[in-house]
CSV table of C-alpha atoms in Angstrom, one decimal:
chain,number,residue,atom,x,y,z
A,1,MET,CA,8.0,-34.4,-19.1
A,2,LEU,CA,7.9,-36.1,-15.8
A,3,MET,CA,10.0,-33.2,-14.3
A,4,HIS,CA,7.4,-30.8,-15.6
A,5,LYS,CA,4.6,-32.6,-14.1
A,6,THR,CA,6.5,-32.8,-10.7
A,7,ILE,CA,7.1,-29.1,-10.8
A,8,ALA,CA,3.4,-28.5,-11.6
A,9,LEU,CA,2.3,-30.8,-8.7
A,10,LEU,CA,4.7,-29.1,-6.3
A,11,SER,CA,3.4,-25.7,-7.2
A,12,PHE,CA,-0.2,-26.7,-6.9
A,13,LEU,CA,0.5,-28.2,-3.4
A,14,LEU,CA,2.2,-24.9,-2.4
A,15,ILE,CA,-0.8,-23.0,-3.5
A,16,CYS,CA,-3.1,-25.3,-1.5
A,17,GLU,CA,-0.9,-24.8,1.6
A,18,PHE,CA,-1.2,-21.1,1.3
A,19,CYS,CA,-4.9,-21.3,0.6
A,20,ALA,CA,-5.3,-23.3,3.8
A,21,ALA,CA,-3.4,-20.7,5.7
A,22,GLN,CA,-5.3,-17.9,4.3
A,23,ASP,CA,-7.9,-16.5,6.8
A,24,ILE,CA,-9.1,-13.3,5.2
A,25,ALA,CA,-12.8,-13.5,4.3
A,26,PHE,CA,-13.2,-11.2,1.3
A,27,PRO,CA,-14.5,-8.8,0.4
A,28,LEU,CA,-12.9,-6.3,2.7
A,29,LYS,CA,-15.1,-3.5,4.3
A,30,ALA,CA,-14.8,-0.6,6.7
A,31,SER,CA,-15.0,-1.2,10.4
A,32,ALA,CA,-18.2,-0.1,12.2
A,33,ASP,CA,-16.5,3.3,13.1
A,34,LYS,CA,-15.0,3.6,9.6
A,35,LYS,CA,-11.6,3.8,11.1
A,36,TYR,CA,-9.9,0.7,9.7
A,37,LEU,CA,-10.5,-2.3,7.4
A,38,VAL,CA,-12.0,-5.7,8.4
A,39,ASP,CA,-12.9,-8.8,6.6
A,40,GLN,CA,-16.5,-10.4,6.4
A,41,ASN,CA,-15.9,-11.8,9.9
A,42,ASN,CA,-15.0,-8.3,11.2
A,43,LYS,CA,-11.4,-9.3,11.7
A,44,ALA,CA,-9.0,-6.3,11.2
A,45,VAL,CA,-6.9,-6.5,8.1
A,46,PHE,CA,-3.7,-4.4,7.8
A,47,LEU,CA,-2.8,-4.1,4.0
A,48,SER,CA,0.8,-5.1,3.4
A,49,GLY,CA,0.8,-4.4,-0.4
A,50,CYS,CA,3.2,-4.6,-3.4
A,51,SER,CA,2.8,-2.4,-6.3
A,52,SER,CA,2.7,-4.9,-9.2
A,53,TRP,CA,1.1,-2.7,-11.8
A,54,ASP,CA,2.2,-4.6,-14.9
A,55,LEU,CA,1.6,-8.2,-13.7
A,56,THR,CA,-1.4,-8.1,-16.0
A,57,CYS,CA,0.4,-7.5,-19.2
A,58,ALA,CA,4.2,-8.1,-18.9
A,59,VAL,CA,4.5,-11.7,-17.8
A,60,THR,CA,2.9,-15.1,-18.4
A,61,TYR,CA,0.6,-16.9,-16.0
A,62,SER,CA,3.4,-19.2,-14.8
A,63,GLU,CA,5.8,-16.2,-14.2
A,64,ALA,CA,2.9,-14.4,-12.3
A,65,LYS,CA,2.5,-17.4,-10.2
A,66,GLU,CA,6.1,-17.6,-9.3
A,67,TYR,CA,6.1,-14.0,-8.3
A,68,LEU,CA,2.9,-14.2,-6.2
A,69,LEU,CA,4.2,-17.2,-4.2
A,70,ASP,CA,7.3,-15.2,-3.4
A,71,ARG,CA,5.1,-12.2,-2.4
A,72,LYS,CA,3.0,-14.4,-0.1
A,73,GLU,CA,6.1,-15.9,1.5
A,74,LYS,CA,7.2,-12.3,2.3
A,75,LYS,CA,3.8,-11.7,4.0
A,76,PHE,CA,2.4,-9.4,1.4
A,77,ASN,CA,-1.4,-9.6,1.3
A,78,ALA,CA,-2.4,-6.8,-1.3
A,79,LEU,CA,-1.4,-6.0,-4.9
A,80,LEU,CA,-1.9,-3.0,-7.3
A,81,LEU,CA,-2.9,-4.0,-10.9
A,82,ARG,CA,-3.7,-1.9,-14.0
A,83,ILE,CA,-5.0,-2.4,-17.4
A,84,ILE,CA,-3.2,-0.2,-20.0
A,85,PRO,CA,-3.5,0.4,-23.7
A,86,TYR,CA,-1.1,-1.5,-25.9
A,87,SER,CA,-0.9,1.0,-28.8
A,88,LYS,CA,1.2,3.6,-30.5
A,89,GLN,CA,0.4,6.0,-27.7
A,90,PHE,CA,2.1,3.6,-25.2
A,91,LYS,CA,5.7,5.1,-25.3
A,92,ASN,CA,7.5,2.7,-22.8
A,93,GLY,CA,9.3,1.2,-25.8
A,94,ASP,CA,11.6,-1.2,-23.7
A,95,LYS,CA,8.7,-3.0,-22.2
A,96,LYS,CA,8.1,-6.5,-23.4
A,97,PRO,CA,4.3,-7.0,-23.1
A,98,TYR,CA,2.7,-10.4,-22.4
A,99,GLY,CA,1.9,-10.1,-26.1
A,100,ILE,CA,-1.8,-9.4,-26.6
A,101,PRO,CA,-3.5,-6.0,-26.3
A,102,ALA,CA,-6.4,-5.4,-23.9
A,103,PHE,CA,-8.4,-4.0,-26.7
A,104,PHE,CA,-8.4,-4.0,-30.4
A,105,ASP,CA,-7.6,-0.6,-32.0
A,106,ASP,CA,-7.6,0.9,-28.4
A,107,ASP,CA,-11.3,0.8,-28.6
A,108,LEU,CA,-13.0,0.2,-25.2
A,109,ASP,CA,-15.9,-1.4,-27.0
A,110,LYS,CA,-13.7,-4.0,-28.5
A,111,PRO,CA,-12.1,-6.1,-25.6
A,112,ASN,CA,-9.7,-8.8,-26.4
A,113,GLU,CA,-11.0,-11.8,-24.9
A,114,ALA,CA,-7.6,-13.5,-24.7
A,115,LEU,CA,-6.2,-10.8,-22.5
A,116,PHE,CA,-9.3,-10.7,-20.2
A,117,GLN,CA,-9.2,-14.5,-19.8
A,118,HIS,CA,-5.5,-14.1,-18.8
A,119,LEU,CA,-6.8,-11.4,-16.2
A,120,ASP,CA,-9.5,-13.8,-15.0
A,121,SER,CA,-6.9,-16.3,-14.2
A,122,LEU,CA,-4.6,-13.9,-12.4
A,123,ILE,CA,-7.3,-12.3,-10.2
A,124,GLU,CA,-8.5,-15.9,-9.3
A,125,LEU,CA,-4.9,-17.0,-8.4
A,126,CYS,CA,-4.7,-13.8,-6.2
A,127,ASN,CA,-8.0,-14.8,-4.5
A,128,GLN,CA,-6.8,-18.2,-3.8
A,129,LEU,CA,-3.6,-16.9,-2.3
A,130,GLY,CA,-5.4,-14.3,-0.2
A,131,PHE,CA,-4.3,-11.1,-2.0
A,132,ALA,CA,-6.6,-8.1,-1.7
A,133,THR,CA,-6.3,-7.0,-5.4
A,134,PHE,CA,-6.6,-3.3,-6.3
A,135,ILE,CA,-7.6,-3.3,-10.0
A,136,ALA,CA,-7.3,-0.1,-12.2
A,137,PRO,CA,-9.2,-1.2,-15.3
A,138,MET,CA,-8.7,2.2,-17.0
A,139,TYR,CA,-5.4,3.4,-15.6
A,140,LEU,CA,-5.0,7.0,-16.8
A,141,GLY,CA,-1.3,7.4,-16.5
A,142,CYS,CA,1.0,10.3,-15.6
A,143,CYS,CA,3.2,10.5,-18.8
A,144,ASN,CA,1.6,9.2,-21.9
A,145,ASP,CA,1.6,5.7,-20.3
A,146,GLY,CA,-2.0,5.1,-19.8
A,147,TRP,CA,-5.6,5.7,-21.1
A,148,LEU,CA,-5.8,9.4,-20.7
A,149,GLU,CA,-4.7,10.4,-24.2
A,150,VAL,CA,-6.7,7.6,-25.8
A,151,ILE,CA,-10.1,8.3,-24.3
A,152,GLN,CA,-9.8,12.0,-24.9
A,153,GLN,CA,-9.7,11.3,-28.6
A,154,TYR,CA,-13.1,9.4,-28.5
A,155,LYS,CA,-16.0,11.3,-29.9
A,156,ASP,CA,-18.4,9.8,-27.5
A,157,GLY,CA,-15.8,9.4,-24.7
A,158,GLU,CA,-18.0,9.6,-21.7
A,159,ALA,CA,-20.6,7.1,-23.0
A,160,LYS,CA,-18.0,4.7,-24.2
A,161,CYS,CA,-16.1,4.7,-20.9
A,162,LYS,CA,-19.3,4.2,-18.9
A,163,ARG,CA,-20.1,1.1,-21.0
A,164,TYR,CA,-16.7,-0.2,-20.3
A,165,GLY,CA,-17.2,0.3,-16.6
A,166,GLU,CA,-20.4,-1.6,-16.7
A,167,TRP,CA,-18.9,-4.4,-18.7
A,168,PHE,CA,-15.8,-4.6,-16.4
A,169,ALA,CA,-17.9,-4.6,-13.2
A,170,ASN,CA,-20.3,-7.3,-14.6
A,171,ARG,CA,-17.4,-9.5,-15.3
A,172,TYR,CA,-15.3,-9.0,-12.2
A,173,LYS,CA,-17.7,-8.3,-9.3
A,174,LYS,CA,-17.8,-12.2,-8.7
A,175,TYR,CA,-14.2,-12.0,-7.4
A,176,PRO,CA,-14.5,-11.3,-3.6
A,177,ASN,CA,-10.8,-10.0,-3.3
A,178,ILE,CA,-10.9,-7.1,-5.7
A,179,ILE,CA,-11.0,-3.4,-4.6
A,180,TRP,CA,-12.0,-1.0,-7.4
A,181,LEU,CA,-9.3,1.7,-8.2
A,182,SER,CA,-10.2,4.7,-10.3
A,183,GLY,CA,-7.8,7.2,-11.8
A,184,GLY,CA,-4.2,6.1,-12.0
A,185,ASP,CA,-1.5,8.7,-11.4
A,186,HIS,CA,-4.0,11.3,-12.6
A,187,ASN,CA,-7.0,13.1,-11.2
A,188,LEU,CA,-10.4,12.0,-12.7
A,189,VAL,CA,-11.3,13.6,-16.0
A,190,PRO,CA,-15.0,13.5,-17.2
A,191,GLU,CA,-14.4,10.2,-19.1
A,192,ALA,CA,-12.8,8.6,-16.0
A,193,THR,CA,-15.7,9.8,-13.8
A,194,ALA,CA,-18.2,8.2,-16.4
A,195,PHE,CA,-16.1,5.0,-16.2
A,196,THR,CA,-16.4,5.1,-12.3
A,197,GLU,CA,-20.2,5.6,-12.6
A,198,GLY,CA,-20.4,2.6,-14.8
A,199,ILE,CA,-18.6,0.5,-12.2
A,200,VAL,CA,-20.8,1.7,-9.3
A,201,SER,CA,-24.0,1.2,-11.3
A,202,VAL,CA,-23.2,-2.5,-11.1
A,203,ASP,CA,-21.3,-3.0,-8.0
A,204,THR,CA,-21.1,-1.3,-4.6
A,205,THR,CA,-20.2,-4.3,-2.7
A,206,HIS,CA,-16.4,-3.9,-3.0
A,207,LEU,CA,-14.4,-1.1,-1.6
A,208,HIS,CA,-13.7,1.7,-4.1
A,209,THR,CA,-10.7,4.2,-4.0
A,210,VAL,CA,-8.9,6.6,-6.4
A,211,HIS,CA,-5.2,6.7,-7.3
A,212,ALA,CA,-5.1,10.5,-8.1
A,213,HIS,CA,-2.4,13.0,-8.5
A,214,PRO,CA,0.1,12.9,-5.5
A,215,GLY,CA,0.0,15.6,-2.8
A,216,LYS,CA,-3.6,15.2,-1.6
A,217,SER,CA,-5.4,12.1,-0.4
A,218,SER,CA,-8.3,10.9,-2.5
A,219,GLY,CA,-10.6,11.3,0.6
A,220,GLU,CA,-9.7,15.0,0.5
A,221,ARG,CA,-10.0,15.3,-3.3
A,222,TYR,CA,-13.3,13.4,-3.6
A,223,GLN,CA,-15.1,14.1,-0.3
A,224,ASP,CA,-18.6,14.4,-1.8
A,225,VAL,CA,-18.8,11.3,-3.8
A,226,LYS,CA,-20.8,8.4,-2.2
A,227,TRP,CA,-19.0,5.6,-4.0
A,228,GLN,CA,-15.6,6.2,-2.4
A,229,THR,CA,-15.2,4.0,0.7
A,230,LEU,CA,-11.5,4.0,1.1
A,231,SER,CA,-9.0,7.0,1.1
A,232,ALA,CA,-5.8,6.5,-0.7
A,233,CYS,CA,-2.8,8.7,0.5
A,234,TYR,CA,-0.2,9.5,-2.3
A,235,THR,CA,2.7,11.6,-1.6
A,236,TYR,CA,6.5,11.7,-1.9
A,237,PHE,CA,9.0,13.3,0.4
A,238,PRO,CA,9.4,17.1,0.0
A,239,ALA,CA,13.2,16.6,0.1
A,240,MET,CA,13.0,14.3,-2.8
A,241,GLU,CA,11.0,16.3,-5.2
A,242,HIS,CA,11.2,19.9,-6.1
A,243,SER,CA,8.0,20.5,-8.2
A,244,LYS,CA,6.1,23.6,-8.9
A,245,GLU,CA,3.2,21.5,-10.1
A,246,TRP,CA,2.7,19.2,-7.1
A,247,GLN,CA,2.9,19.9,-3.5
A,248,PHE,CA,4.3,17.0,-1.7
A,249,VAL,CA,3.9,16.7,2.1
A,250,GLN,CA,5.2,14.2,4.5
A,251,VAL,CA,3.4,10.7,4.7
A,252,TYR,CA,2.6,11.4,8.3
A,253,ALA,CA,1.4,15.0,7.6
A,254,MET,CA,-1.2,13.7,5.1
A,255,MET,CA,-2.3,11.0,7.5
A,256,TYR,CA,-2.7,13.7,10.3
A,257,ASP,CA,-5.1,15.5,8.1
A,258,GLU,CA,-6.9,12.1,7.5
A,259,TRP,CA,-7.2,11.4,11.1
A,260,TYR,CA,-8.6,14.8,12.1
A,261,ASN,CA,-10.7,15.7,9.0
A,262,GLU,CA,-12.6,12.5,9.4
A,263,TYR,CA,-13.7,11.7,5.8
A,264,HIS,CA,-15.6,8.7,7.4
A,265,MET,CA,-13.5,6.1,5.6
A,266,PRO,CA,-10.4,4.1,6.4
A,267,TYR,CA,-7.3,5.3,4.7
A,268,PHE,CA,-3.9,3.7,3.6
A,269,LEU,CA,-0.7,4.7,1.9
A,270,ILE,CA,-1.2,3.8,-1.8
A,271,GLU,CA,2.2,5.2,-3.0
A,272,SER,CA,5.4,7.1,-1.8
A,273,ALA,CA,8.9,6.5,-2.6
A,274,TYR,CA,9.8,3.4,-4.7
A,275,GLU,CA,12.9,1.4,-3.9
A,276,ASP,CA,15.8,1.9,-6.4
A,277,GLU,CA,14.1,5.2,-7.7
A,278,ARG,CA,15.2,8.8,-7.0
A,279,PHE,CA,17.0,9.0,-3.7
A,280,ALA,CA,15.1,6.3,-1.8
A,281,THR,CA,17.2,4.2,0.7
A,282,THR,CA,16.1,1.2,2.5
A,283,GLN,CA,15.6,3.4,5.5
A,284,ILE,CA,13.3,5.7,3.6
A,285,ILE,CA,11.3,2.8,2.5
A,286,ARG,CA,10.9,1.8,6.1
A,287,ARG,CA,10.1,5.2,7.3
A,288,GLN,CA,7.1,5.7,5.2
A,289,ALA,CA,5.8,2.3,6.1
A,290,TRP,CA,6.2,2.7,9.7
A,291,TRP,CA,4.9,6.2,9.7
A,292,SER,CA,1.7,4.8,8.1
A,293,LEU,CA,1.3,2.0,10.7
A,294,LEU,CA,1.6,4.4,13.6
A,295,SER,CA,-0.4,7.2,11.9
A,296,GLY,CA,-3.8,5.4,11.9
A,297,ALA,CA,-3.5,4.0,8.4
A,298,SER,CA,-5.1,0.6,7.5
A,299,GLY,CA,-2.1,-0.4,5.3
A,300,GLU,CA,0.6,0.6,3.0
A,301,ILE,CA,1.8,-0.3,-0.5
A,302,PHE,CA,5.5,-1.0,-1.1
A,303,GLY,CA,6.9,-0.1,-4.5
A,304,GLN,CA,10.1,-1.2,-6.3
A,305,ARG,CA,11.2,0.1,-9.7
A,306,ASP,CA,11.6,-3.2,-11.5
A,307,ILE,CA,8.8,-5.1,-9.8
A,308,TYR,CA,6.0,-2.6,-10.5
A,309,GLN,CA,7.1,-2.8,-14.3
A,310,MET,CA,7.5,-6.7,-14.0
A,311,ASN,CA,10.5,-6.1,-16.5
A,312,ASP,CA,13.3,-8.5,-17.2
A,313,ASN,CA,14.9,-7.7,-13.8
A,314,TRP,CA,12.2,-8.5,-11.4
A,315,ARG,CA,13.6,-11.8,-10.3
A,316,LYS,CA,16.9,-10.2,-9.5
A,317,VAL,CA,15.2,-7.6,-7.1
A,318,ILE,CA,12.5,-9.6,-5.2
A,319,ASN,CA,14.9,-10.2,-2.3
A,320,GLU,CA,16.3,-6.7,-2.0
A,321,PRO,CA,16.2,-5.1,1.5
A,322,GLY,CA,12.8,-3.2,0.9
A,323,SER,CA,10.8,-6.5,0.5
A,324,GLU,CA,12.5,-7.9,3.5
A,325,SER,CA,11.7,-4.8,5.6
A,326,MET,CA,8.1,-5.1,4.6
A,327,LYS,CA,8.0,-8.7,5.6
A,328,ILE,CA,9.2,-7.6,9.0
A,329,LEU,CA,6.7,-4.9,9.3
A,330,ALA,CA,3.8,-7.1,8.3
A,331,ALA,CA,4.8,-9.7,11.0
A,332,PHE,CA,5.1,-6.9,13.6
A,333,ALA,CA,1.6,-5.5,12.6
A,334,GLN,CA,0.1,-9.0,13.1
A,335,SER,CA,1.6,-9.3,16.6
A,336,VAL,CA,0.0,-6.0,18.0
A,337,PRO,CA,-3.6,-4.7,18.1
A,338,TRP,CA,-2.7,-2.1,15.5
A,339,PHE,CA,-6.4,-1.3,14.9
A,340,LYS,CA,-6.9,-0.1,18.4
A,341,LEU,CA,-4.0,2.3,18.5
A,342,LYS,CA,-4.5,6.0,18.5
A,343,PRO,CA,-1.8,8.3,16.9
A,344,ASP,CA,0.0,10.3,19.6
A,345,TRP,CA,-0.2,13.6,17.6
A,346,ALA,CA,-0.4,15.7,20.9
A,347,HIS,CA,2.8,14.0,22.3
A,348,SER,CA,1.1,13.1,25.5
A,349,PHE,CA,2.8,9.8,25.8
A,350,PHE,CA,6.1,10.6,24.1
A,351,VAL,CA,6.9,13.9,25.4
A,352,SER,CA,10.4,14.7,24.0
A,353,GLY,CA,12.7,13.6,21.3
A,354,ARG,CA,10.1,13.4,18.7
A,355,GLY,CA,11.9,15.3,16.0
A,356,THR,CA,10.4,17.9,13.6
A,357,PHE,CA,6.8,17.6,12.4
A,358,ASN,CA,6.7,19.1,9.0
A,359,ALA,CA,3.3,19.6,7.3
A,360,THR,CA,4.5,22.0,4.5
A,361,ILE,CA,6.1,21.6,1.2
A,362,TYR,CA,9.5,22.7,2.4
A,363,PRO,CA,12.0,19.9,2.7
A,364,GLY,CA,12.5,18.6,6.2
A,365,GLY,CA,10.8,16.4,8.8
A,366,GLU,CA,12.4,13.1,7.9
A,367,ASP,CA,13.4,12.6,11.5
A,368,TYR,CA,9.8,12.9,13.0
A,369,ALA,CA,9.0,9.9,15.1
A,370,THR,CA,5.5,8.8,14.9
A,371,GLY,CA,3.9,7.2,18.1
A,372,ALA,CA,0.6,5.5,19.0
A,373,PHE,CA,-1.0,4.2,22.0
A,374,ASN,CA,-3.9,2.0,23.0
A,375,PRO,CA,-6.6,4.1,24.6
A,376,ASP,CA,-6.7,1.8,27.6
A,377,SER,CA,-3.1,2.7,28.3
A,378,SER,CA,-1.9,-0.9,28.0
A,379,LEU,CA,0.5,-0.4,25.0
A,380,ALA,CA,2.4,2.5,23.3
A,381,ILE,CA,4.7,2.2,20.3
A,382,LEU,CA,7.2,4.7,18.8
A,383,TYR,CA,9.0,4.5,15.6
A,384,MET,CA,12.2,6.6,15.7
A,385,PRO,CA,13.7,7.2,12.1
A,386,SER,CA,17.0,8.0,13.5
A,387,TYR,CA,18.8,7.6,16.7
A,388,ARG,CA,18.0,9.7,19.7
A,389,LYS,CA,16.9,9.8,23.4
A,390,VAL,CA,13.2,9.9,23.9
A,391,GLY,CA,11.1,10.9,26.9
A,392,VAL,CA,8.0,8.9,27.9
A,393,ASN,CA,5.3,10.0,30.3
A,394,MET,CA,4.9,6.9,32.3
A,395,SER,CA,2.0,8.3,34.3
A,396,ARG,CA,-0.1,7.7,31.3
A,397,PHE,CA,0.0,3.8,32.1
A,398,LYS,CA,-2.3,2.4,34.7
A,399,HIS,CA,0.3,-0.2,35.9
A,400,ALA,CA,4.1,-0.9,35.9
A,401,VAL,CA,5.8,-1.0,32.4
A,402,THR,CA,7.9,-3.4,30.6
A,403,VAL,CA,9.9,-2.1,27.8
A,404,LYS,CA,11.4,-3.7,24.6
A,405,TRP,CA,13.4,-2.5,21.6
A,406,PHE,CA,12.4,-3.8,18.1
A,407,ASP,CA,15.0,-3.7,15.3
A,408,PRO,CA,12.9,-2.9,12.1
A,409,SER,CA,15.7,-4.1,9.8
A,410,SER,CA,16.1,-7.6,11.4
A,411,GLY,CA,12.8,-8.4,13.3
A,412,ASN,CA,14.8,-8.9,16.5
A,413,TYR,CA,13.7,-7.8,20.0
A,414,LYS,CA,15.8,-6.7,22.8
A,415,ASP,CA,14.1,-6.5,26.4
A,416,VAL,CA,15.1,-3.8,28.8
A,417,SER,CA,15.7,-5.6,32.0
A,418,SER,CA,14.1,-3.2,34.4
A,419,THR,CA,10.4,-2.8,35.0
A,420,PHE,CA,9.4,0.8,35.3
A,421,PRO,CA,6.8,2.3,37.7
A,422,ASN,CA,3.9,4.2,36.0
A,423,LYS,CA,4.9,7.7,37.3
A,424,ASP,CA,7.0,10.6,36.1
A,425,VAL,CA,9.0,10.7,32.9
A,426,GLU,CA,11.5,8.1,31.9
A,427,TYR,CA,14.1,8.5,29.2
A,428,PHE,CA,15.2,5.7,26.7
A,429,GLU,CA,17.9,5.4,24.2
A,430,PRO,CA,18.2,2.4,21.7
A,431,PRO,CA,20.5,-0.3,22.6
A,432,SER,CA,23.0,0.6,20.0
A,433,PHE,CA,23.6,3.5,17.6
A,434,LYS,CA,23.2,1.2,14.6
A,435,ASN,CA,20.7,-1.6,14.1
A,436,LYS,CA,21.6,-4.9,12.7
A,437,LYS,CA,21.7,-3.8,9.0
A,438,GLY,CA,23.7,-0.6,9.7
A,439,PHE,CA,20.9,2.0,9.9
A,440,ASP,CA,19.7,4.0,13.0
A,441,ASP,CA,16.0,3.5,13.0
A,442,TRP,CA,14.5,1.7,15.9
A,443,VAL,CA,11.1,0.9,17.4
A,444,LEU,CA,10.2,1.2,21.2
A,445,LEU,CA,7.4,-0.7,22.7
A,446,LEU,CA,6.0,-0.1,26.2
A,447,GLU,CA,3.4,-2.5,27.8
A,448,ALA,CA,1.6,-2.2,31.0
A,449,LYS,CA,0.1,-5.6,32.3
């Protein structure tokens, strides 16, 4: 008994330590120019997220706390959560749910208070730990794993779904850290639209986005709705999927469209390749995250096969390379004025060695190097997904330039000894063919002071 009390006390103190360090003033909002996310103190916030969809139903509160403390230590600051039916329609037979359904008889008018009290405690814990929490209260599903098939059987589906939206918003609008998430691996159907209308009839203070079908951002799909205030980019690599139904474009290509189409809201990468799924290597996981950072995004969500399901294997995979790479990326983003950077789509700074920009559904373009620069010409950053020599237009800088290489696999820097004049074109190659973890991706930083 004494040991249990000691562990509980240590856990409480650890949470308090994180709370003291937490400096995000929720709720999040768009910056004045609608380009990036800020908190209530107008401090820029880059979302370093983790897909934890089934945290709400697959583990106990104690297990969830253990997981969240690990995510916090690894510098994650955002989560994806969902509410799913617990019914005969739910076909994921190997799942071991927390043990209580969200609704009785899959009826949205019959919420199970036990489950929602559990959700109350989880969202409050996320708030204490400083996690922006995307919540999908009516996750539709892609493969008979959500509410879609259930709500389409209702006789009064739209009215019932709207009531649920109102009920859910009234219960959870008090939590400052939430971000409303409509859809869920599916475009909005009339019932889901009615649910969203129920949410926004009660609360428009929190950000609102959509997790729709992959291939188009939610900003592009839902340009005309006033309630959407954050655009979610969802795409997989063309080389990883060959689908006649979905058209997958590269992560950076989708964000190129976001930047130039100006949907008047920040955008972020909500989903791409998951670690340990399909053909995703650690380098692929890093590529899509760094592509996002240097393509004008306000964040990216990392996914891992066992973590998003919170299945029996989640403890074994929380220290896999993907999580470590995301920790390094988050620390890097905190070290630079990422929100001031402008994507170098025109290749005016990085003039050669950029690789192939691919904006089609045809496989290719995995070697494209995304670059960005500060408009005052004091900083330029290039992520190279593979080894190459790159040419830099040094005349874009106003002063002499110092150069560093950053290893995205280890977080280590290596200075280039020379200082370069701000004229002509200079060519740079990484310090070695392989980085510390044996991959060949590198980050180049150039600063003029």
